[in-house]
Short mmCIF file of N, CA and C in Angstrom, two decimals:
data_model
loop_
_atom_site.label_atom_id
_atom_site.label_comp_id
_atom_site.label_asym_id
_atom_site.label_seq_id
_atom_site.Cartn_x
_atom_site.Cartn_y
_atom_site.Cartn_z
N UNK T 948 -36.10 43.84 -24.43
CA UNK T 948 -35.90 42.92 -23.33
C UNK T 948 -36.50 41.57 -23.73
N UNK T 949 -36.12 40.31 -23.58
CA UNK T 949 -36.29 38.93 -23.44
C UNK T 949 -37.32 38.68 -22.35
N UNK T 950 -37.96 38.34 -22.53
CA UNK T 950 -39.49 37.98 -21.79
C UNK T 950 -40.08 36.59 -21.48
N UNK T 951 -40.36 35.88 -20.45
CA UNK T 951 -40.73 34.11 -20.66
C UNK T 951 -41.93 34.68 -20.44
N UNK T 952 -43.11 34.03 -20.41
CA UNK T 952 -44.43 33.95 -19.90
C UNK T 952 -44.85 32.96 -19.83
N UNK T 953 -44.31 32.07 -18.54
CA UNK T 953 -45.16 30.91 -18.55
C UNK T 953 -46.65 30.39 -18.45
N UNK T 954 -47.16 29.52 -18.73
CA UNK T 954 -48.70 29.62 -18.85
C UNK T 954 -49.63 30.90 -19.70
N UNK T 955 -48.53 31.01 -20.96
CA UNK T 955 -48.75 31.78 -21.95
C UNK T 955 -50.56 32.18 -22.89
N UNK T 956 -50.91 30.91 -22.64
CA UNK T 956 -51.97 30.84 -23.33
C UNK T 956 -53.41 30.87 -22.68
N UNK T 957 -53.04 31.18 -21.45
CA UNK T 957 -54.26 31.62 -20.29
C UNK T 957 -54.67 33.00 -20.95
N UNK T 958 -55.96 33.14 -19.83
CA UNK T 958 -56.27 35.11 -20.02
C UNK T 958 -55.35 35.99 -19.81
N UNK T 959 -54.67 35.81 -18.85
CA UNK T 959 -53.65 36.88 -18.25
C UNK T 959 -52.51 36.78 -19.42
N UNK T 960 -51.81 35.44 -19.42
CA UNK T 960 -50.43 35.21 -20.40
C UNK T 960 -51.04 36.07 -21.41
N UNK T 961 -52.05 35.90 -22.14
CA UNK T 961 -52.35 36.31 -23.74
C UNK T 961 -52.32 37.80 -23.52
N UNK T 962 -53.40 38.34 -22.45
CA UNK T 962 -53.05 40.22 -22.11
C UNK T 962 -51.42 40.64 -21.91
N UNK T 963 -50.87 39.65 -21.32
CA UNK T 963 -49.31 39.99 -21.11
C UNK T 963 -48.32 40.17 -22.38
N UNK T 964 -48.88 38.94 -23.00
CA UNK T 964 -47.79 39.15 -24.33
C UNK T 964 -48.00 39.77 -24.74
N UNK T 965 -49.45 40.20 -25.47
CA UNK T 965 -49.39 40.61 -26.43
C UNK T 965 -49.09 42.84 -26.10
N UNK T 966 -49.47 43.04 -24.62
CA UNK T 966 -48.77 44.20 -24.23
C UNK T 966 -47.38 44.20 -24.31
N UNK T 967 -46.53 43.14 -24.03
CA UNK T 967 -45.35 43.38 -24.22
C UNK T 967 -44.80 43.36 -25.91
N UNK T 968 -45.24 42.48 -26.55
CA UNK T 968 -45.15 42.36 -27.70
C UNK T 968 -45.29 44.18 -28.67
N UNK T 969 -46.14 44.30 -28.29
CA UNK T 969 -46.84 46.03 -28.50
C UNK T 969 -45.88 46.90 -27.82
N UNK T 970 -45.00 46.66 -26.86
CA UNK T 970 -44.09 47.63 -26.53
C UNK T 970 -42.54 47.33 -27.07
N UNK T 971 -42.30 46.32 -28.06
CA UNK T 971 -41.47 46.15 -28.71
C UNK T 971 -40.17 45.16 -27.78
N UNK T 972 -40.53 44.61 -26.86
CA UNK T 972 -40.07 43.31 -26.27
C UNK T 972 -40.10 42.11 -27.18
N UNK T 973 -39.12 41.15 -26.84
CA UNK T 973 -39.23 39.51 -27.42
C UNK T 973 -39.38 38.36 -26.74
N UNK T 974 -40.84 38.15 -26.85
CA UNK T 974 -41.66 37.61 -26.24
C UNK T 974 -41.13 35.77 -26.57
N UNK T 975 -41.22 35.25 -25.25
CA UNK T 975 -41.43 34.01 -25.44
C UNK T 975 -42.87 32.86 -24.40
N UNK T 976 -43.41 32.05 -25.13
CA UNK T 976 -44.52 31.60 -24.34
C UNK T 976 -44.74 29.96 -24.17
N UNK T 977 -44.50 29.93 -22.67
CA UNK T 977 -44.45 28.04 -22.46
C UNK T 977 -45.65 27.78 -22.02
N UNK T 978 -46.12 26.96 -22.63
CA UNK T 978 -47.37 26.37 -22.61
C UNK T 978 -47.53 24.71 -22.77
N UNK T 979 -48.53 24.52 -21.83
CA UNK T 979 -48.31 22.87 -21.66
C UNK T 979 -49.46 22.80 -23.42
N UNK T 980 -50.37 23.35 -23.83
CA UNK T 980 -50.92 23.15 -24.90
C UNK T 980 -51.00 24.03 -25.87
N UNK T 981 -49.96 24.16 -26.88
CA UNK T 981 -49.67 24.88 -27.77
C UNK T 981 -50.54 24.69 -28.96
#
């Protein structure tokens, strides 16, 4: 599944991706500071 996570690079975004990432999803992450 295709995934956004906005505000990617917070505490939560980073626990989010990287669980989804780990369940074999394709992660994408918008962030005002990359």
């Amino acid at each position: 599944m295709k995934i956004i996570i906005p505000g990617g690079s917070g505490q939560v975004g980073t626990l989010l991706s990287k669980a989804f990432i780990k369940d074999g999803h394709d992660v994408t992450v918008l962030s005002r500071n990359p």
